[in-house]
mmCIF file of C-alpha atoms (C1' of nucleotides) in Angstrom:
data_model
loop_
_atom_site.group_PDB
_atom_site.id
_atom_site.type_symbol
_atom_site.label_atom_id
_atom_site.label_comp_id
_atom_site.label_asym_id
_atom_site.label_seq_id
_atom_site.Cartn_x
_atom_site.Cartn_y
_atom_site.Cartn_z
ATOM 1 C CA MET A 1475 -113.685 -33.173 -17.547
ATOM 2 C CA LEU A 1476 -110.324 -32.715 -15.895
ATOM 3 C CA GLU A 1477 -108.222 -35.886 -15.714
ATOM 4 C CA ILE A 1478 -105.265 -35.980 -13.386
ATOM 5 C CA SER A 1479 -102.571 -38.647 -13.364
ATOM 6 C CA PHE A 1480 -99.273 -39.066 -11.587
ATOM 7 C CA GLN A 1481 -96.287 -40.528 -13.462
ATOM 8 C CA ASN A 1482 -92.524 -40.434 -12.954
ATOM 9 C CA ASN A 1483 -92.619 -37.599 -10.429
ATOM 10 C CA ASN A 1484 -94.739 -35.581 -12.820
ATOM 11 C CA VAL A 1485 -98.351 -34.588 -12.594
ATOM 12 C CA ILE A 1486 -100.191 -34.756 -15.877
ATOM 13 C CA ILE A 1487 -103.507 -33.107 -16.561
ATOM 14 C CA ASN A 1488 -105.524 -34.098 -19.573
ATOM 15 C CA ASN A 1489 -108.660 -32.688 -21.089
ATOM 16 C CA ILE A 1490 -108.380 -29.343 -19.453
ATOM 17 C CA ASP A 1491 -110.810 -26.700 -20.518
ATOM 18 C CA CYS A 1492 -110.272 -22.945 -20.359
ATOM 19 C CA PHE A 1493 -106.659 -23.050 -19.294
ATOM 20 C CA ASN A 1494 -103.753 -21.526 -21.137
ATOM 21 C CA ILE A 1495 -100.501 -21.245 -19.223
ATOM 22 C CA ALA A 1496 -99.169 -18.309 -21.191
ATOM 23 C CA GLN A 1497 -102.375 -16.321 -20.819
ATOM 24 C CA THR A 1498 -102.699 -17.144 -17.141
ATOM 25 C CA LEU A 1499 -99.121 -16.492 -16.116
ATOM 26 C CA ASP A 1500 -98.411 -13.530 -18.335
ATOM 27 C CA CYS A 1501 -101.624 -11.542 -18.194
ATOM 28 C CA GLY A 1502 -100.401 -9.141 -15.530
ATOM 29 C CA GLN A 1503 -101.786 -10.751 -12.393
ATOM 30 C CA ALA A 1504 -98.501 -12.366 -11.308
ATOM 31 C CA PHE A 1505 -94.982 -11.112 -11.802
ATOM 32 C CA ARG A 1506 -92.678 -14.034 -11.106
ATOM 33 C CA TRP A 1507 -93.274 -16.474 -13.969
ATOM 34 C CA GLU A 1508 -90.995 -16.780 -16.974
ATOM 35 C CA GLN A 1509 -90.858 -18.956 -20.039
ATOM 36 C CA ASP A 1510 -87.391 -20.399 -20.669
ATOM 37 C CA SER A 1511 -85.785 -20.978 -24.058
ATOM 38 C CA ASN A 1512 -87.194 -24.524 -24.230
ATOM 39 C CA GLY A 1513 -90.741 -23.357 -23.713
ATOM 40 C CA TYR A 1514 -91.058 -24.398 -20.091
ATOM 41 C CA TRP A 1515 -92.786 -22.032 -17.700
ATOM 42 C CA CYS A 1516 -90.868 -21.650 -14.458
ATOM 43 C CA GLY A 1517 -91.613 -19.810 -11.285
ATOM 44 C CA ILE A 1518 -91.730 -19.840 -7.541
ATOM 45 C CA ALA A 1519 -94.944 -19.456 -5.611
ATOM 46 C CA LYS A 1520 -96.008 -20.414 -2.116
ATOM 47 C CA GLY A 1521 -92.348 -21.142 -1.383
ATOM 48 C CA LYS A 1522 -92.065 -23.819 -4.071
ATOM 49 C CA PHE A 1523 -90.369 -23.955 -7.448
ATOM 50 C CA LEU A 1524 -92.532 -25.191 -10.310
ATOM 51 C CA LYS A 1525 -91.795 -26.021 -13.944
ATOM 52 C CA LEU A 1526 -94.673 -26.728 -16.269
ATOM 53 C CA LYS A 1527 -95.546 -27.043 -19.909
ATOM 54 C CA GLN A 1528 -98.662 -27.243 -22.011
ATOM 55 C CA GLU A 1529 -99.450 -29.201 -25.163
ATOM 56 C CA GLN A 1530 -102.988 -28.324 -26.186
ATOM 57 C CA SER A 1531 -105.299 -29.643 -23.486
ATOM 58 C CA LYS A 1532 -102.491 -31.507 -21.743
ATOM 59 C CA VAL A 1533 -100.495 -29.856 -18.988
ATOM 60 C CA ILE A 1534 -97.427 -31.332 -17.319
ATOM 61 C CA PHE A 1535 -96.241 -30.301 -13.862
ATOM 62 C CA TYR A 1536 -92.644 -31.480 -13.608
ATOM 63 C CA ASP A 1537 -91.099 -32.950 -10.472
ATOM 64 C CA THR A 1538 -94.251 -32.342 -8.526
ATOM 65 C CA THR A 1539 -95.585 -34.618 -5.827
ATOM 66 C CA LYS A 1540 -99.215 -35.588 -5.533
ATOM 67 C CA GLU A 1541 -99.283 -33.776 -2.203
ATOM 68 C CA ASP A 1542 -97.948 -30.509 -3.585
ATOM 69 C CA PHE A 1543 -100.304 -30.647 -6.523
ATOM 70 C CA GLU A 1544 -103.333 -31.274 -4.366
ATOM 71 C CA ASN A 1545 -102.365 -28.961 -1.525
ATOM 72 C CA ILE A 1546 -100.832 -26.093 -3.459
ATOM 73 C CA TRP A 1547 -101.154 -25.991 -7.226
ATOM 74 C CA PHE A 1548 -104.729 -27.157 -7.623
ATOM 75 C CA ASP A 1549 -105.959 -24.137 -5.695
ATOM 76 C CA TYR A 1550 -103.272 -21.809 -7.021
ATOM 77 C CA PHE A 1551 -104.508 -22.358 -10.576
ATOM 78 C CA ASP A 1552 -108.151 -22.307 -9.526
ATOM 79 C CA PHE A 1553 -108.766 -25.698 -11.131
ATOM 80 C CA SER A 1554 -111.940 -26.325 -9.171
ATOM 81 C CA ARG A 1555 -113.794 -23.557 -10.977
ATOM 82 C CA ASP A 1556 -115.687 -24.125 -14.209
ATOM 83 C CA TYR A 1557 -114.635 -21.142 -16.322
ATOM 84 C CA SER A 1558 -116.355 -22.450 -19.407
ATOM 85 C CA LYS A 1559 -119.688 -22.308 -17.632
ATOM 86 C CA ILE A 1560 -118.980 -18.777 -16.446
ATOM 87 C CA ILE A 1561 -118.143 -17.582 -19.955
ATOM 88 C CA GLN A 1562 -121.378 -19.102 -21.230
ATOM 89 C CA THR A 1563 -123.390 -16.897 -18.918
ATOM 90 C CA ILE A 1564 -122.016 -13.660 -20.398
ATOM 91 C CA ASN A 1565 -124.661 -11.663 -22.219
ATOM 92 C CA ASN A 1566 -122.873 -8.485 -23.196
ATOM 93 C CA PRO A 1567 -121.428 -9.106 -26.697
ATOM 94 C CA LEU A 1568 -118.283 -7.010 -26.164
ATOM 95 C CA LEU A 1569 -117.557 -8.675 -22.871
ATOM 96 C CA LYS A 1570 -118.114 -12.007 -24.568
ATOM 97 C CA THR A 1571 -115.528 -11.075 -27.190
ATOM 98 C CA ALA A 1572 -112.993 -10.176 -24.512
ATOM 99 C CA ALA A 1573 -113.741 -13.373 -22.605
ATOM 100 C CA GLN A 1574 -113.339 -15.585 -25.643
ATOM 101 C CA PHE A 1575 -110.117 -13.789 -26.523
ATOM 102 C CA GLY A 1576 -108.677 -14.575 -23.089
ATOM 103 C CA ASN A 1577 -110.562 -17.752 -22.343
ATOM 104 C CA GLY A 1578 -107.421 -19.523 -21.138
ATOM 105 C CA ILE A 1579 -106.992 -17.126 -18.251
ATOM 106 C CA ARG A 1580 -107.547 -18.314 -14.714
ATOM 107 C CA ILE A 1581 -107.442 -16.066 -11.700
ATOM 108 C CA LEU A 1582 -104.512 -17.285 -9.667
ATOM 109 C CA ARG A 1583 -104.958 -17.767 -5.972
ATOM 110 C CA GLN A 1584 -101.654 -16.269 -4.927
ATOM 111 C CA ASP A 1585 -100.210 -15.843 -1.489
ATOM 112 C CA SER A 1586 -101.970 -12.894 0.131
ATOM 113 C CA TRP A 1587 -98.844 -11.072 1.283
ATOM 114 C CA GLU A 1588 -97.121 -11.528 -2.072
ATOM 115 C CA ALA A 1589 -100.146 -10.168 -3.911
ATOM 116 C CA LEU A 1590 -100.472 -7.197 -1.586
ATOM 117 C CA CYS A 1591 -96.795 -6.343 -1.830
ATOM 118 C CA SER A 1592 -96.643 -6.884 -5.595
ATOM 119 C CA PHE A 1593 -99.590 -4.618 -6.262
ATOM 120 C CA ILE A 1594 -98.200 -1.912 -3.998
ATOM 121 C CA ILE A 1595 -95.186 -2.016 -6.302
ATOM 122 C CA SER A 1596 -97.426 -1.963 -9.362
ATOM 123 C CA GLN A 1597 -98.810 1.524 -8.768
ATOM 124 C CA ASN A 1598 -97.942 4.128 -11.373
ATOM 125 C CA ASN A 1599 -95.571 1.599 -12.883
ATOM 126 C CA ASN A 1600 -95.268 -0.595 -15.965
ATOM 127 C CA ILE A 1601 -95.285 -4.378 -15.995
ATOM 128 C CA PRO A 1602 -91.660 -4.973 -17.129
ATOM 129 C CA ARG A 1603 -90.399 -2.711 -14.365
ATOM 130 C CA ILE A 1604 -92.731 -4.222 -11.772
ATOM 131 C CA LYS A 1605 -91.221 -7.603 -12.598
ATOM 132 C CA GLY A 1606 -87.720 -6.206 -12.177
ATOM 133 C CA ILE A 1607 -88.460 -4.731 -8.757
ATOM 134 C CA VAL A 1608 -90.169 -7.923 -7.546
ATOM 135 C CA LYS A 1609 -87.219 -9.946 -8.805
ATOM 136 C CA ARG A 1610 -84.764 -7.794 -6.868
ATOM 137 C CA LEU A 1611 -86.994 -8.015 -3.815
ATOM 138 C CA CYS A 1612 -86.828 -11.814 -3.890
ATOM 139 C CA GLU A 1613 -83.153 -12.089 -4.770
ATOM 140 C CA ASN A 1614 -82.110 -9.716 -2.015
ATOM 141 C CA PHE A 1615 -84.457 -10.699 0.777
ATOM 142 C CA GLY A 1616 -86.049 -14.032 -0.110
ATOM 143 C CA LYS A 1617 -84.805 -17.474 0.794
ATOM 144 C CA LYS A 1618 -82.635 -19.350 -1.698
ATOM 145 C CA ILE A 1619 -84.210 -22.589 -2.808
ATOM 146 C CA TYR A 1620 -83.822 -24.841 -5.822
ATOM 147 C CA GLY A 1621 -84.651 -22.779 -8.902
ATOM 148 C CA GLY A 1622 -84.399 -19.343 -7.348
ATOM 149 C CA TYR A 1623 -85.649 -17.347 -4.393
ATOM 150 C CA THR A 1624 -88.851 -17.313 -2.414
ATOM 151 C CA PHE A 1625 -90.890 -14.171 -1.954
ATOM 152 C CA PRO A 1626 -89.651 -12.570 1.288
ATOM 153 C CA THR A 1627 -91.958 -12.683 4.272
ATOM 154 C CA ALA A 1628 -93.509 -9.594 5.792
ATOM 155 C CA GLN A 1629 -91.449 -10.282 8.914
ATOM 156 C CA LYS A 1630 -88.247 -10.164 6.910
ATOM 157 C CA ILE A 1631 -89.148 -6.917 5.147
ATOM 158 C CA ALA A 1632 -90.303 -5.347 8.403
ATOM 159 C CA SER A 1633 -86.845 -5.924 9.844
ATOM 160 C CA LEU A 1634 -85.278 -3.791 7.119
ATOM 161 C CA SER A 1635 -84.798 -0.055 6.725
ATOM 162 C CA LEU A 1636 -85.616 2.241 3.838
ATOM 163 C CA GLU A 1637 -81.893 2.307 3.038
ATOM 164 C CA ASP A 1638 -81.888 -1.494 2.858
ATOM 165 C CA LEU A 1639 -84.723 -1.323 0.339
ATOM 166 C CA ALA A 1640 -82.809 1.061 -1.919
ATOM 167 C CA VAL A 1641 -81.449 -1.941 -3.863
ATOM 168 C CA LEU A 1642 -84.966 -2.484 -5.180
ATOM 169 C CA ARG A 1643 -84.924 0.880 -6.980
ATOM 170 C CA SER A 1644 -88.638 1.012 -6.339
ATOM 171 C CA GLY A 1645 -88.734 4.770 -5.894
ATOM 172 C CA PHE A 1646 -91.425 6.255 -3.673
ATOM 173 C CA ARG A 1647 -92.991 2.809 -3.213
ATOM 174 C CA ALA A 1648 -90.311 1.644 -0.770
ATOM 175 C CA LYS A 1649 -91.923 3.428 2.169
ATOM 176 C CA TYR A 1650 -95.254 1.859 1.253
ATOM 177 C CA ILE A 1651 -93.748 -1.649 1.169
ATOM 178 C CA LEU A 1652 -92.190 -1.061 4.561
ATOM 179 C CA ASP A 1653 -95.416 0.150 6.140
ATOM 180 C CA ALA A 1654 -97.329 -2.815 4.737
ATOM 181 C CA ALA A 1655 -94.704 -5.230 6.058
ATOM 182 C CA LYS A 1656 -94.829 -3.672 9.509
ATOM 183 C CA LYS A 1657 -98.604 -3.734 9.738
ATOM 184 C CA VAL A 1658 -98.812 -7.323 8.487
ATOM 185 C CA SER A 1659 -95.984 -8.736 10.567
ATOM 186 C CA SER A 1660 -97.165 -7.030 13.756
ATOM 187 C CA GLY A 1661 -100.617 -8.509 13.331
ATOM 188 C CA GLU A 1662 -102.206 -5.078 13.077
ATOM 189 C CA ILE A 1663 -103.430 -6.371 9.748
ATOM 190 C CA ASP A 1664 -104.234 -10.067 9.774
ATOM 191 C CA LEU A 1665 -104.374 -11.195 6.161
ATOM 192 C CA ASP A 1666 -105.746 -14.624 7.078
ATOM 193 C CA LEU A 1667 -108.582 -12.934 8.895
ATOM 194 C CA LEU A 1668 -109.274 -10.655 5.930
ATOM 195 C CA ILE A 1669 -109.447 -13.661 3.626
ATOM 196 C CA ASN A 1670 -112.498 -14.765 5.573
ATOM 197 C CA SER A 1671 -113.950 -11.297 5.963
ATOM 198 C CA ASP A 1672 -116.448 -9.236 4.057
ATOM 199 C CA VAL A 1673 -114.966 -7.406 1.043
ATOM 200 C CA ASN A 1674 -115.804 -3.944 2.350
ATOM 201 C CA PHE A 1675 -114.300 -4.621 5.756
ATOM 202 C CA SER A 1676 -111.224 -6.150 4.173
ATOM 203 C CA ARG A 1677 -110.756 -3.254 1.750
ATOM 204 C CA GLU A 1678 -111.127 -0.679 4.492
ATOM 205 C CA LYS A 1679 -108.532 -2.458 6.594
ATOM 206 C CA LEU A 1680 -106.054 -2.771 3.703
ATOM 207 C CA MET A 1681 -106.462 0.918 2.918
ATOM 208 C CA THR A 1682 -105.080 1.834 6.339
ATOM 209 C CA ILE A 1683 -101.678 0.890 4.918
ATOM 210 C CA TYR A 1684 -99.726 3.921 3.739
ATOM 211 C CA GLY A 1685 -99.754 3.785 -0.049
ATOM 212 C CA VAL A 1686 -102.656 1.371 -0.413
ATOM 213 C CA GLY A 1687 -105.748 2.830 -2.053
ATOM 214 C CA LYS A 1688 -108.848 1.185 -3.449
ATOM 215 C CA LYS A 1689 -107.221 -0.243 -6.548
ATOM 216 C CA VAL A 1690 -104.279 -1.884 -4.794
ATOM 217 C CA ALA A 1691 -106.561 -3.196 -2.053
ATOM 218 C CA ASP A 1692 -108.885 -4.680 -4.665
ATOM 219 C CA CYS A 1693 -105.998 -6.375 -6.494
ATOM 220 C CA ALA A 1694 -104.717 -7.834 -3.236
ATOM 221 C CA MET A 1695 -108.178 -9.241 -2.569
ATOM 222 C CA LEU A 1696 -108.799 -10.554 -6.076
ATOM 223 C CA TYR A 1697 -105.413 -12.142 -6.702
ATOM 224 C CA GLY A 1698 -104.342 -12.972 -3.166
ATOM 225 C CA MET A 1699 -107.518 -13.684 -1.243
ATOM 226 C CA GLY A 1700 -109.769 -15.427 -3.714
ATOM 227 C CA LYS A 1701 -112.314 -12.608 -3.664
ATOM 228 C CA ILE A 1702 -113.473 -13.214 -7.188
ATOM 229 C CA GLU A 1703 -116.297 -10.656 -7.045
ATOM 230 C CA VAL A 1704 -113.925 -7.687 -6.777
ATOM 231 C CA PHE A 1705 -113.420 -5.521 -9.867
ATOM 232 C CA PRO A 1706 -110.209 -3.450 -9.649
ATOM 233 C CA ILE A 1707 -110.285 -0.323 -11.773
ATOM 234 C CA ASP A 1708 -106.998 0.912 -13.206
ATOM 235 C CA VAL A 1709 -106.042 3.068 -16.180
ATOM 236 C CA TRP A 1710 -106.387 0.190 -18.630
ATOM 237 C CA ILE A 1711 -109.837 -0.719 -17.370
ATOM 238 C CA LYS A 1712 -110.906 2.918 -17.449
ATOM 239 C CA ARG A 1713 -109.783 3.203 -21.045
ATOM 240 C CA ALA A 1714 -111.462 -0.064 -21.942
ATOM 241 C CA LEU A 1715 -114.707 0.973 -20.300
ATOM 242 C CA GLU A 1716 -114.634 4.278 -22.178
ATOM 243 C CA ASN A 1717 -113.888 2.589 -25.464
ATOM 244 C CA LEU A 1718 -115.891 -0.590 -25.322
ATOM 245 C CA PHE A 1719 -118.638 -0.016 -22.847
ATOM 246 C CA ASP A 1720 -119.479 3.640 -23.228
ATOM 247 C CA GLY A 1721 -118.038 4.491 -19.837
ATOM 248 C CA HIS A 1722 -120.247 2.091 -17.910
ATOM 249 C CA LEU A 1723 -119.452 -1.187 -16.245
ATOM 250 C CA PRO A 1724 -120.965 -4.078 -18.134
ATOM 251 C CA GLU A 1725 -123.771 -5.684 -16.183
ATOM 252 C CA ALA A 1726 -121.929 -8.987 -15.966
ATOM 253 C CA THR A 1727 -119.820 -7.591 -13.183
ATOM 254 C CA GLY A 1728 -121.619 -9.682 -10.632
ATOM 255 C CA GLU A 1729 -120.491 -12.770 -8.808
ATOM 256 C CA PHE A 1730 -117.467 -13.228 -11.072
ATOM 257 C CA ALA A 1731 -116.608 -9.595 -11.707
ATOM 258 C CA GLY A 1732 -112.927 -10.186 -11.044
ATOM 259 C CA ILE A 1733 -112.707 -12.716 -13.847
ATOM 260 C CA MET A 1734 -114.494 -10.336 -16.207
ATOM 261 C CA GLN A 1735 -112.087 -7.595 -15.197
ATOM 262 C CA GLN A 1736 -109.115 -9.747 -16.115
ATOM 263 C CA TYR A 1737 -110.626 -10.601 -19.500
ATOM 264 C CA ILE A 1738 -111.114 -6.902 -20.194
ATOM 265 C CA PHE A 1739 -107.636 -5.991 -18.974
ATOM 266 C CA TYR A 1740 -105.994 -8.673 -21.088
ATOM 267 C CA TYR A 1741 -108.038 -7.821 -24.150
ATOM 268 C CA ALA A 1742 -107.249 -4.132 -23.812
ATOM 269 C CA GLN A 1743 -103.541 -4.760 -23.371
ATOM 270 C CA GLN A 1744 -103.113 -7.350 -26.079
ATOM 271 C CA THR A 1745 -105.013 -5.382 -28.663
ATOM 272 C CA LYS A 1746 -103.117 -2.225 -27.658
ATOM 273 C CA LEU A 1747 -106.380 -0.532 -26.999
ATOM 274 C CA LYS A 1748 -105.663 3.161 -26.766
ATOM 275 C CA ILE A 1749 -107.734 6.296 -26.364
ATOM 276 C "C1'" DT B 1253 -85.642 12.162 -26.087
ATOM 277 C "C1'" DC B 1254 -89.796 12.286 -23.699
ATOM 278 C "C1'" DC B 1255 -94.069 10.188 -22.370
ATOM 279 C "C1'" DC B 1256 -96.070 7.349 -19.269
ATOM 280 C "C1'" DA B 1257 -96.743 3.337 -16.304
ATOM 281 C "C1'" DG B 1258 -102.337 -2.324 -13.214
ATOM 282 C "C1'" DG B 1259 -102.084 5.030 -8.075
ATOM 283 C "C1'" DC B 1260 -101.682 7.307 -3.903
ATOM 284 C "C1'" DT B 1261 -100.902 11.233 -0.846
ATOM 285 C "C1'" DC B 1262 -101.118 15.840 0.013
ATOM 286 C "C1'" DT B 1263 -102.721 20.386 -0.754
ATOM 287 C "C1'" DC B 1264 -105.701 23.770 -2.258
ATOM 288 C "C1'" DT B 1265 -110.261 25.200 -3.367
ATOM 289 C "C1'" DA C 1344 -115.650 16.325 -2.160
ATOM 290 C "C1'" DG C 1345 -113.252 17.202 -6.107
ATOM 291 C "C1'" DA C 1346 -109.288 18.591 -8.869
ATOM 292 C "C1'" DG C 1347 -104.392 18.702 -9.602
ATOM 293 C "C1'" DA C 1348 -99.475 18.487 -8.630
ATOM 294 C "C1'" DG C 1349 -95.765 15.582 -7.159
ATOM 295 C "C1'" DC C 1350 -93.747 11.404 -6.575
ATOM 296 C "C1'" DA C 1351 -88.826 7.779 -8.205
ATOM 297 C "C1'" DT C 1352 -87.502 5.185 -11.750
ATOM 298 C "C1'" DG C 1353 -86.769 3.409 -16.164
ATOM 299 C "C1'" DG C 1354 -89.132 0.801 -20.285
ATOM 300 C "C1'" DG C 1355 -90.278 1.656 -24.941
#
DNA sequence: TCCCAGGCTCTCT
DNA sequence: AGAGAGCATGGG
C-alpha cells in the first residue's frame, strides 16, 4: 500500500506499486518531461515545476508542498487507481505480455487544453519533433516561472496570428492550433464541461475543431480528461493490432481500454514492432 | 538521401 | 462512404 510522508520540503512515497517514472513520463503521452544528467526527471505541468526521482519503490518529489502534492500531483499521476488489480484482470495472453512489459505506466491526468493542443501537434509527426514544437510553443508564448515556461493558455494563443506561430515550425498544424485556441477561449468549446460529459458527445464537440479528428479527440479525452475507457487508434496501434491481435481489438478493451491502449503502444514502440 | 511520423481535410468516384 | 493525394517540417 502507498505510503506518503513529508520531509524537508520533499514528498516521499514508499511502497509504490505499478509506477515507473521513466515509463510513465516517456511513453509518448506527455511531451514536456526530461531526465537531466543526474537522473532527475524535471518538467512543468499544471503551471508548476516539478523535479522527481525514483529508487525502486520509493519516489521523491523535491521541493513540493503537501498542498501541491495532494491537489495537483496525486491526481496528475493517477495514484488513486490500483493498476496492479487492473493488470490482474487481463485474460488475453498477448495483452498480458504488453501490460507486464509496461506495468510501470500510469495514464497521466494532464491539463485538458495542453493535451488537446499537444495531440493536435502530434498528428502525422514523430515524437522527437512533437517535443520540439511543444517546447517552442511554451518558450515563446508561455509564462516564465522557476525551471522553465508554463504551457500557454488558449486565450494567449487565440490572441496570436498565424505569422506569430511561425516560430513553432509546426507546418500545417499551426492553423489547427489557432482554431482550437479560438474555440476554447471563446467558450464555444468548454473543456470543463466536456470533462463531465459523455464520451460520444465530447468527441463530437472536439471534432468540430479544424484539424481535430477521432484520434486526436480521443487522445485529448484519454490524457487530458480522465476518460480512461477511450482507445485511441493510431498507426502504431493499427500495426500492433495487425501483428499481435490478428487485426481485432482484444476483448479487454472495456472499462480501462485507454490503459490497455497505452500498454500496447509502449510495447509496440519499445520492441520496434514493424510490419 | 529519402522515408515517414501517436492524422486530417479535401476531392473525386 | 470509401479511397487517395496533399499537407510542412525535420528526425533518423
